[in-house]
PDB file of C-alpha atoms and ligand atoms in Angstrom:
ATOM      1  CA  MET A   1       0.000   0.000   0.000  1.00 81.00           C
ATOM      2  CA  ALA A   2       1.355   3.445  -0.951  1.00 93.00           C
ATOM      3  CA  TYR A   3       0.613   5.928   1.775  1.00 98.00           C
ATOM      4  CA  ARG A   4       0.557   9.685   1.301  1.00 98.00           C
ATOM      5  CA  ILE A   5       0.751  12.418   3.921  1.00 98.00           C
ATOM      6  CA  ALA A   6      -0.796  15.807   3.163  1.00 99.00           C
ATOM      7  CA  PRO A   7       0.103  18.578   5.624  1.00 99.00           C
ATOM      8  CA  SER A   8      -2.781  21.043   5.933  1.00 98.00           C
ATOM      9  CA  ILE A   9      -1.509  24.603   5.735  1.00 98.00           C
ATOM     10  CA  LEU A  10      -4.477  25.728   7.845  1.00 98.00           C
ATOM     11  CA  SER A  11      -2.159  25.307  10.841  1.00 98.00           C
ATOM     12  CA  ALA A  12       0.855  26.945   9.161  1.00 98.00           C
ATOM     13  CA  ASP A  13       2.076  30.468   9.903  1.00 98.00           C
ATOM     14  CA  PHE A  14       0.018  32.445   7.378  1.00 98.00           C
ATOM     15  CA  ALA A  15       2.467  35.330   7.527  1.00 98.00           C
ATOM     16  CA  ARG A  16       5.185  33.025   6.121  1.00 98.00           C
ATOM     17  CA  LEU A  17       3.148  30.711   3.900  1.00 98.00           C
ATOM     18  CA  GLY A  18       5.685  30.341   1.054  1.00 98.00           C
ATOM     19  CA  GLU A  19       8.412  29.394   3.489  1.00 98.00           C
ATOM     20  CA  GLU A  20       6.056  26.990   5.302  1.00 98.00           C
ATOM     21  CA  VAL A  21       5.102  25.040   2.149  1.00 98.00           C
ATOM     22  CA  ARG A  22       8.758  24.842   1.116  1.00 98.00           C
ATOM     23  CA  ALA A  23       9.576  23.538   4.580  1.00 98.00           C
ATOM     24  CA  VAL A  24       6.975  20.724   4.516  1.00 98.00           C
ATOM     25  CA  ALA A  25       8.003  19.803   0.976  1.00 98.00           C
ATOM     26  CA  ALA A  26      11.631  19.565   2.115  1.00 98.00           C
ATOM     27  CA  ALA A  27      10.454  17.564   5.139  1.00 98.00           C
ATOM     28  CA  GLY A  28       9.000  14.900   2.835  1.00 98.00           C
ATOM     29  CA  ALA A  29       5.302  15.732   2.402  1.00 98.00           C
ATOM     30  CA  ASP A  30       3.512  14.064  -0.522  1.00 98.00           C
ATOM     31  CA  LEU A  31       0.854  16.729  -1.123  1.00 98.00           C
ATOM     32  CA  VAL A  32      -0.041  20.153   0.211  1.00 98.00           C
ATOM     33  CA  HIS A  33      -3.586  20.292   1.606  1.00 99.00           C
ATOM     34  CA  PHE A  34      -5.189  23.710   1.047  1.00 98.00           C
ATOM     35  CA  ASP A  35      -8.347  24.437   3.096  1.00 98.00           C
ATOM     36  CA  VAL A  36     -10.751  26.943   1.579  1.00 99.00           C
ATOM     37  CA  MET A  37     -13.453  28.210   3.974  1.00 98.00           C
ATOM     38  CA  ASP A  38     -16.103  30.809   3.222  1.00 98.00           C
ATOM     39  CA  ASN A  39     -17.871  31.756   6.503  1.00 98.00           C
ATOM     40  CA  HIS A  40     -21.045  30.381   4.955  1.00 97.00           C
ATOM     41  CA  TYR A  41     -20.740  26.654   4.373  1.00 98.00           C
ATOM     42  CA  VAL A  42     -18.411  26.545   7.399  1.00 98.00           C
ATOM     43  CA  PRO A  43     -18.063  29.102  10.199  1.00 98.00           C
ATOM     44  CA  ASN A  44     -14.547  30.213   9.307  1.00 98.00           C
ATOM     45  CA  LEU A  45     -12.839  32.215   6.587  1.00 98.00           C
ATOM     46  CA  THR A  46      -9.481  31.322   5.071  1.00 98.00           C
ATOM     47  CA  ILE A  47      -7.774  31.616   1.713  1.00 98.00           C
ATOM     48  CA  GLY A  48      -8.756  31.618  -1.944  1.00 98.00           C
ATOM     49  CA  PRO A  49      -7.372  31.277  -5.476  1.00 98.00           C
ATOM     50  CA  LEU A  50      -5.055  34.286  -5.172  1.00 98.00           C
ATOM     51  CA  VAL A  51      -3.153  32.625  -2.347  1.00 98.00           C
ATOM     52  CA  CYS A  52      -3.135  29.323  -4.238  1.00 98.00           C
ATOM     53  CA  ALA A  53      -1.586  31.050  -7.272  1.00 98.00           C
ATOM     54  CA  ALA A  54       0.939  32.803  -5.044  1.00 98.00           C
ATOM     55  CA  LEU A  55       2.039  29.495  -3.486  1.00 98.00           C
ATOM     56  CA  ARG A  56       2.177  27.532  -6.742  1.00 98.00           C
ATOM     57  CA  PRO A  57       5.721  28.603  -7.743  1.00 98.00           C
ATOM     58  CA  HIS A  58       7.030  27.697  -4.295  1.00 96.00           C
ATOM     59  CA  VAL A  59       6.298  23.981  -4.453  1.00 97.00           C
ATOM     60  CA  LYS A  60       6.291  21.172  -7.016  1.00 98.00           C
ATOM     61  CA  LEU A  61       4.060  18.890  -4.913  1.00 98.00           C
ATOM     62  CA  PRO A  62       0.428  18.451  -5.934  1.00 98.00           C
ATOM     63  CA  LEU A  63      -1.909  21.011  -4.378  1.00 98.00           C
ATOM     64  CA  ASP A  64      -4.903  19.303  -2.777  1.00 99.00           C
ATOM     65  CA  VAL A  65      -7.594  21.983  -2.606  1.00 99.00           C
ATOM     66  CA  HIS A  66     -10.382  21.195  -0.123  1.00 99.00           C
ATOM     67  CA  LEU A  67     -13.339  23.481  -0.852  1.00 99.00           C
ATOM     68  CA  MET A  68     -15.579  24.208   2.128  1.00 99.00           C
ATOM     69  CA  VAL A  69     -17.579  26.795   0.227  1.00 98.00           C
ATOM     70  CA  ARG A  70     -21.084  27.266  -1.124  1.00 98.00           C
ATOM     71  CA  PRO A  71     -21.660  27.638  -4.037  1.00 97.00           C
ATOM     72  CA  VAL A  72     -18.830  25.455  -5.336  1.00 98.00           C
ATOM     73  CA  ASP A  73     -18.814  25.781  -9.137  1.00 98.00           C
ATOM     74  CA  ARG A  74     -17.928  29.436  -9.343  1.00 98.00           C
ATOM     75  CA  LEU A  75     -14.511  28.798  -7.770  1.00 98.00           C
ATOM     76  CA  VAL A  76     -13.495  25.678  -9.714  1.00 98.00           C
ATOM     77  CA  PRO A  77     -12.055  27.414 -12.811  1.00 98.00           C
ATOM     78  CA  ASP A  78     -10.251  29.931 -10.603  1.00 98.00           C
ATOM     79  CA  PHE A  79      -8.532  27.221  -8.582  1.00 99.00           C
ATOM     80  CA  ALA A  80      -7.651  25.239 -11.708  1.00 99.00           C
ATOM     81  CA  LYS A  81      -6.024  28.361 -13.114  1.00 98.00           C
ATOM     82  CA  ALA A  82      -4.280  28.974  -9.804  1.00 98.00           C
ATOM     83  CA  GLY A  83      -2.519  25.605 -10.108  1.00 98.00           C
ATOM     84  CA  ALA A  84      -4.690  23.222  -8.080  1.00 99.00           C
ATOM     85  CA  ASN A  85      -4.163  19.535  -8.904  1.00 99.00           C
ATOM     86  CA  ILE A  86      -6.936  17.970  -6.825  1.00 99.00           C
ATOM     87  CA  ILE A  87     -10.197  19.764  -6.037  1.00 99.00           C
ATOM     88  CA  THR A  88     -12.515  18.224  -3.461  1.00 99.00           C
ATOM     89  CA  PHE A  89     -15.927  19.534  -2.427  1.00 99.00           C
ATOM     90  CA  HIS A  90     -18.806  18.715  -0.085  1.00 99.00           C
ATOM     91  CA  PRO A  91     -21.930  17.337  -1.815  1.00 98.00           C
ATOM     92  CA  GLU A  92     -24.224  19.384   0.461  1.00 98.00           C
ATOM     93  CA  ALA A  93     -22.617  22.540  -0.913  1.00 98.00           C
ATOM     94  CA  SER A  94     -23.215  21.752  -4.597  1.00 98.00           C
ATOM     95  CA  GLU A  95     -26.549  22.109  -6.418  1.00 97.00           C
ATOM     96  CA  HIS A  96     -25.575  19.445  -8.967  1.00 98.00           C
ATOM     97  CA  ILE A  97     -22.944  17.026  -7.741  1.00 98.00           C
ATOM     98  CA  ASP A  98     -22.376  15.254 -11.064  1.00 98.00           C
ATOM     99  CA  ARG A  99     -21.963  18.587 -12.848  1.00 98.00           C
ATOM    100  CA  THR A 100     -19.410  19.808 -10.309  1.00 99.00           C
ATOM    101  CA  ILE A 101     -17.378  16.602 -10.676  1.00 99.00           C
ATOM    102  CA  ALA A 102     -17.392  17.012 -14.467  1.00 99.00           C
ATOM    103  CA  LEU A 103     -16.472  20.688 -14.181  1.00 99.00           C
ATOM    104  CA  ILE A 104     -13.411  19.875 -12.048  1.00 99.00           C
ATOM    105  CA  ARG A 105     -12.260  17.256 -14.557  1.00 98.00           C
ATOM    106  CA  GLU A 106     -12.895  19.531 -17.552  1.00 98.00           C
ATOM    107  CA  HIS A 107     -10.561  22.020 -15.946  1.00 98.00           C
ATOM    108  CA  GLY A 108      -7.793  19.425 -15.773  1.00 98.00           C
ATOM    109  CA  CYS A 109      -7.982  18.660 -12.053  1.00 99.00           C
ATOM    110  CA  LYS A 110      -8.726  15.460 -10.150  1.00 99.00           C
ATOM    111  CA  PRO A 111     -12.190  15.543  -8.576  1.00 99.00           C
ATOM    112  CA  GLY A 112     -12.949  14.379  -5.059  1.00 99.00           C
ATOM    113  CA  LEU A 113     -16.043  14.237  -2.866  1.00 98.00           C
ATOM    114  CA  VAL A 114     -15.795  15.094   0.840  1.00 99.00           C
ATOM    115  CA  LEU A 115     -18.154  13.474   3.327  1.00 99.00           C
ATOM    116  CA  ASN A 116     -18.653  14.976   6.786  1.00 98.00           C
ATOM    117  CA  PRO A 117     -18.813  12.648   9.795  1.00 98.00           C
ATOM    118  CA  ALA A 118     -22.631  12.478   9.580  1.00 98.00           C
ATOM    119  CA  THR A 119     -22.873  12.502   5.772  1.00 98.00           C
ATOM    120  CA  PRO A 120     -23.721   9.013   4.506  1.00 98.00           C
ATOM    121  CA  LEU A 121     -21.595   6.986   2.098  1.00 98.00           C
ATOM    122  CA  SER A 122     -24.676   6.732  -0.137  1.00 98.00           C
ATOM    123  CA  PHE A 123     -23.397   9.930  -1.781  1.00 98.00           C
ATOM    124  CA  LEU A 124     -20.871   7.623  -3.460  1.00 98.00           C
ATOM    125  CA  ASP A 125     -23.612   5.456  -5.032  1.00 97.00           C
ATOM    126  CA  HIS A 126     -23.738   7.269  -8.366  1.00 97.00           C
ATOM    127  CA  THR A 127     -20.475   9.185  -8.185  1.00 98.00           C
ATOM    128  CA  LEU A 128     -17.646   6.865  -7.120  1.00 98.00           C
ATOM    129  CA  GLU A 129     -16.709   5.747 -10.625  1.00 98.00           C
ATOM    130  CA  LYS A 130     -16.163   9.389 -11.609  1.00 98.00           C
ATOM    131  CA  LEU A 131     -13.968  10.314  -8.648  1.00 98.00           C
ATOM    132  CA  ASP A 132     -10.216  10.227  -8.110  1.00 98.00           C
ATOM    133  CA  VAL A 133     -10.425  10.959  -4.387  1.00 99.00           C
ATOM    134  CA  VAL A 134     -12.862  10.200  -1.578  1.00 99.00           C
ATOM    135  CA  LEU A 135     -12.167  12.407   1.426  1.00 99.00           C
ATOM    136  CA  LEU A 136     -13.770  11.377   4.701  1.00 99.00           C
ATOM    137  CA  MET A 137     -13.873  14.040   7.399  1.00 99.00           C
ATOM    138  CA  SER A 138     -12.977  12.791  10.853  1.00 99.00           C
ATOM    139  CA  VAL A 139     -13.919  16.155  12.415  1.00 98.00           C
ATOM    140  CA  ASN A 140     -16.668  18.592  11.529  1.00 98.00           C
ATOM    141  CA  PRO A 141     -15.122  20.967   8.998  1.00 98.00           C
ATOM    142  CA  GLY A 142     -14.148  24.509   9.903  1.00 98.00           C
ATOM    143  CA  PHE A 143     -11.197  24.388  12.252  1.00 98.00           C
ATOM    144  CA  GLY A 144      -7.836  22.750  12.788  1.00 98.00           C
ATOM    145  CA  GLY A 145      -6.837  21.100  16.035  1.00 98.00           C
ATOM    146  CA  GLN A 146     -10.086  19.221  16.738  1.00 98.00           C
ATOM    147  CA  GLN A 147     -10.371  15.731  18.167  1.00 98.00           C
ATOM    148  CA  PHE A 148     -10.582  12.723  15.829  1.00 99.00           C
ATOM    149  CA  ILE A 149     -14.153  11.302  15.745  1.00 98.00           C
ATOM    150  CA  ARG A 150     -13.728   7.547  16.170  1.00 98.00           C
ATOM    151  CA  SER A 151     -17.092   6.570  14.674  1.00 97.00           C
ATOM    152  CA  VAL A 152     -15.607   7.386  11.266  1.00 98.00           C
ATOM    153  CA  LEU A 153     -13.335   4.278  11.456  1.00 98.00           C
ATOM    154  CA  PRO A 154     -15.993   1.758  10.289  1.00 98.00           C
ATOM    155  CA  LYS A 155     -17.025   4.266   7.630  1.00 98.00           C
ATOM    156  CA  ILE A 156     -13.438   4.309   6.308  1.00 99.00           C
ATOM    157  CA  ALA A 157     -13.519   0.504   6.159  1.00 98.00           C
ATOM    158  CA  GLU A 158     -16.793   0.523   4.204  1.00 98.00           C
ATOM    159  CA  ALA A 159     -15.474   3.183   1.788  1.00 98.00           C
ATOM    160  CA  ARG A 160     -12.367   1.010   1.260  1.00 98.00           C
ATOM    161  CA  ARG A 161     -14.600  -1.967   0.390  1.00 98.00           C
ATOM    162  CA  ARG A 162     -16.522   0.096  -2.144  1.00 98.00           C
ATOM    163  CA  ILE A 163     -13.344   1.413  -3.779  1.00 98.00           C
ATOM    164  CA  ASP A 164     -11.755  -2.048  -3.965  1.00 98.00           C
ATOM    165  CA  ALA A 165     -14.940  -3.505  -5.447  1.00 98.00           C
ATOM    166  CA  LEU A 166     -14.775  -0.911  -8.212  1.00 97.00           C
ATOM    167  CA  GLY A 167     -11.171  -1.801  -8.982  1.00 92.00           C
ATOM    168  CA  ARG A 168      -9.924   1.561 -10.186  1.00 94.00           C
ATOM    169  CA  GLU A 169      -7.418   3.814  -8.471  1.00 97.00           C
ATOM    170  CA  ILE A 170      -9.247   6.148  -6.108  1.00 98.00           C
ATOM    171  CA  TRP A 171      -7.439   7.662  -3.150  1.00 98.00           C
ATOM    172  CA  LEU A 172      -9.132   7.324   0.234  1.00 98.00           C
ATOM    173  CA  GLU A 173      -8.151  10.396   2.208  1.00 99.00           C
ATOM    174  CA  VAL A 174      -9.033  11.167   5.836  1.00 99.00           C
ATOM    175  CA  ASP A 175      -8.981  14.677   7.304  1.00 99.00           C
ATOM    176  CA  GLY A 176      -9.182  15.838  10.914  1.00 99.00           C
ATOM    177  CA  GLY A 177      -7.454  15.003  14.169  1.00 98.00           C
ATOM    178  CA  ILE A 178      -4.772  12.767  12.620  1.00 98.00           C
ATOM    179  CA  LYS A 179      -1.597  12.499  14.712  1.00 98.00           C
ATOM    180  CA  THR A 180       1.396  10.181  14.939  1.00 98.00           C
ATOM    181  CA  ASP A 181      -0.502   8.217  17.598  1.00 98.00           C
ATOM    182  CA  ASN A 182      -3.570   7.353  15.527  1.00 98.00           C
ATOM    183  CA  ILE A 183      -2.329   7.379  11.915  1.00 98.00           C
ATOM    184  CA  ALA A 184      -1.749   3.595  11.904  1.00 98.00           C
ATOM    185  CA  GLU A 185      -5.279   2.945  13.135  1.00 98.00           C
ATOM    186  CA  VAL A 186      -6.680   5.141  10.348  1.00 98.00           C
ATOM    187  CA  ALA A 187      -4.526   3.297   7.814  1.00 98.00           C
ATOM    188  CA  ARG A 188      -5.638  -0.099   9.155  1.00 98.00           C
ATOM    189  CA  ALA A 189      -9.236   0.984   8.638  1.00 98.00           C
ATOM    190  CA  GLY A 190      -8.397   1.466   4.960  1.00 98.00           C
ATOM    191  CA  ALA A 191      -7.200   5.031   4.350  1.00 98.00           C
ATOM    192  CA  ASP A 192      -4.184   5.659   2.125  1.00 98.00           C
ATOM    193  CA  THR A 193      -3.926   9.451   2.277  1.00 99.00           C
ATOM    194  CA  PHE A 194      -3.711  11.374   5.541  1.00 99.00           C
ATOM    195  CA  VAL A 195      -4.281  15.083   6.117  1.00 99.00           C
ATOM    196  CA  ALA A 196      -2.535  16.439   9.189  1.00 99.00           C
ATOM    197  CA  GLY A 197      -2.533  20.107  10.101  1.00 98.00           C
ATOM    198  CA  SER A 198      -1.822  20.834  13.747  1.00 98.00           C
ATOM    199  CA  ALA A 199       0.162  17.593  14.203  1.00 99.00           C
ATOM    200  CA  ILE A 200       2.723  18.730  11.625  1.00 98.00           C
ATOM    201  CA  PHE A 201       2.692  22.537  11.708  1.00 98.00           C
ATOM    202  CA  GLY A 202       2.305  22.537  15.475  1.00 98.00           C
ATOM    203  CA  SER A 203       5.473  20.474  15.826  1.00 98.00           C
ATOM    204  CA  LYS A 204       8.994  21.913  16.060  1.00 98.00           C
ATOM    205  CA  ASP A 205      10.580  19.617  13.499  1.00 98.00           C
ATOM    206  CA  TYR A 206       8.342  18.890  10.491  1.00 98.00           C
ATOM    207  CA  ALA A 207      10.714  16.270   9.076  1.00 98.00           C
ATOM    208  CA  ALA A 208      10.858  14.399  12.394  1.00 98.00           C
ATOM    209  CA  THR A 209       7.048  14.401  12.644  1.00 98.00           C
ATOM    210  CA  LEU A 210       6.610  13.154   9.078  1.00 98.00           C
ATOM    211  CA  ARG A 211       9.262  10.502   9.697  1.00 98.00           C
ATOM    212  CA  ALA A 212       7.496   9.365  12.891  1.00 98.00           C
ATOM    213  CA  MET A 213       4.198   9.103  10.997  1.00 98.00           C
ATOM    214  CA  ARG A 214       5.820   7.079   8.211  1.00 98.00           C
ATOM    215  CA  GLU A 215       7.438   4.759  10.737  1.00 98.00           C
ATOM    216  CA  ARG A 216       3.974   3.977  12.163  1.00 98.00           C
ATOM    217  CA  LEU A 217       2.743   3.248   8.627  1.00 98.00           C
ATOM    218  CA  ALA A 218       5.776   1.175   7.640  1.00 97.00           C
ATOM    219  CA  VAL A 219       5.097  -1.567  10.193  1.00 95.00           C
ATOM    220  CA  LEU A 220       1.535  -2.245   8.988  1.00 94.00           C
TER     221      LEU A 220
HETATM  222  C1  LIG B   1     -10.795  21.125   8.905  1.00 80.50           C
HETATM  223  C2  LIG B   1      -9.829  21.063   7.744  1.00 80.50           C
HETATM  224  C3  LIG B   1      -8.628  20.254   8.021  1.00 80.50           C
HETATM  225  C4  LIG B   1      -7.761  20.770   9.150  1.00 80.50           C
HETATM  226  C5  LIG B   1      -7.214  19.584   9.844  1.00 80.50           C
HETATM  227  O1  LIG B   1     -12.008  21.666   8.476  1.00 80.50           O
HETATM  228  O2  LIG B   1     -10.467  20.525   6.608  1.00 80.50           O
HETATM  229  O3  LIG B   1      -7.859  20.046   6.844  1.00 80.50           O
HETATM  230  O4  LIG B   1      -6.708  21.581   8.748  1.00 80.50           O
HETATM  231  O5  LIG B   1      -6.512  20.004  10.954  1.00 80.50           O
HETATM  232  P1  LIG B   1      -6.015  19.005  12.084  1.00 80.50           P
HETATM  233  O6  LIG B   1      -5.086  18.030  11.428  1.00 80.50           O
HETATM  234  O7  LIG B   1      -5.338  19.897  13.051  1.00 80.50           O
HETATM  235  O8  LIG B   1      -7.249  18.338  12.641  1.00 80.50           O
HETATM  236 ZN1  LIG B   2      -9.184  19.918   4.890  1.00 80.50          ZN
END
């Protein structure tokens, strides 16, 4: 199993964002997770396409843009132009889920659907075959540094079964409350891609934290 770790820049020092993404890239990150919040779909306000475009020249890693915005479609072309590689969105925030998935792909990005802790997997029923990423939230979206919600573990296992049954490459990403101490448990449940914000950017040595996480994954 190839595991990927995606540091979420939500917990980075926003006054030194370029330096921060270069630092996690040098520390061995696989992706950069970019949280977009609109004070509407979620009760917080973060960064948009301008910041994405400003960061793009600083890092070669794929940019994993997690849209927590409503409406969704208006921002897709802007993020594609700003250099996003993956664009994920919440089905509750889109008027037409299938159209949004197609729009992301038409703009040359990989589409992903994000399911909140209480959002059922049935949203994958008619969409999974069109997705490159399924992102399961293990906290309610809006803030970094929240506690991992354990009831998402069986949901990860069920999502893994659905992806394997389909037999095409779809990443199963989990976001929220992931630390060195629980990353192996999340991987055992079936995830292959791990978002970690506060655990990485809140640590003194990003490389040491990423190494510790990979060590926990290596023994699985
Ligand atoms: C929460 C965001 C997450 C957040 C995770 O709404 O989607 O990506 O940065 O932060 P931690 O890893 O601190 O829970
Ligand atoms: Zn996120």
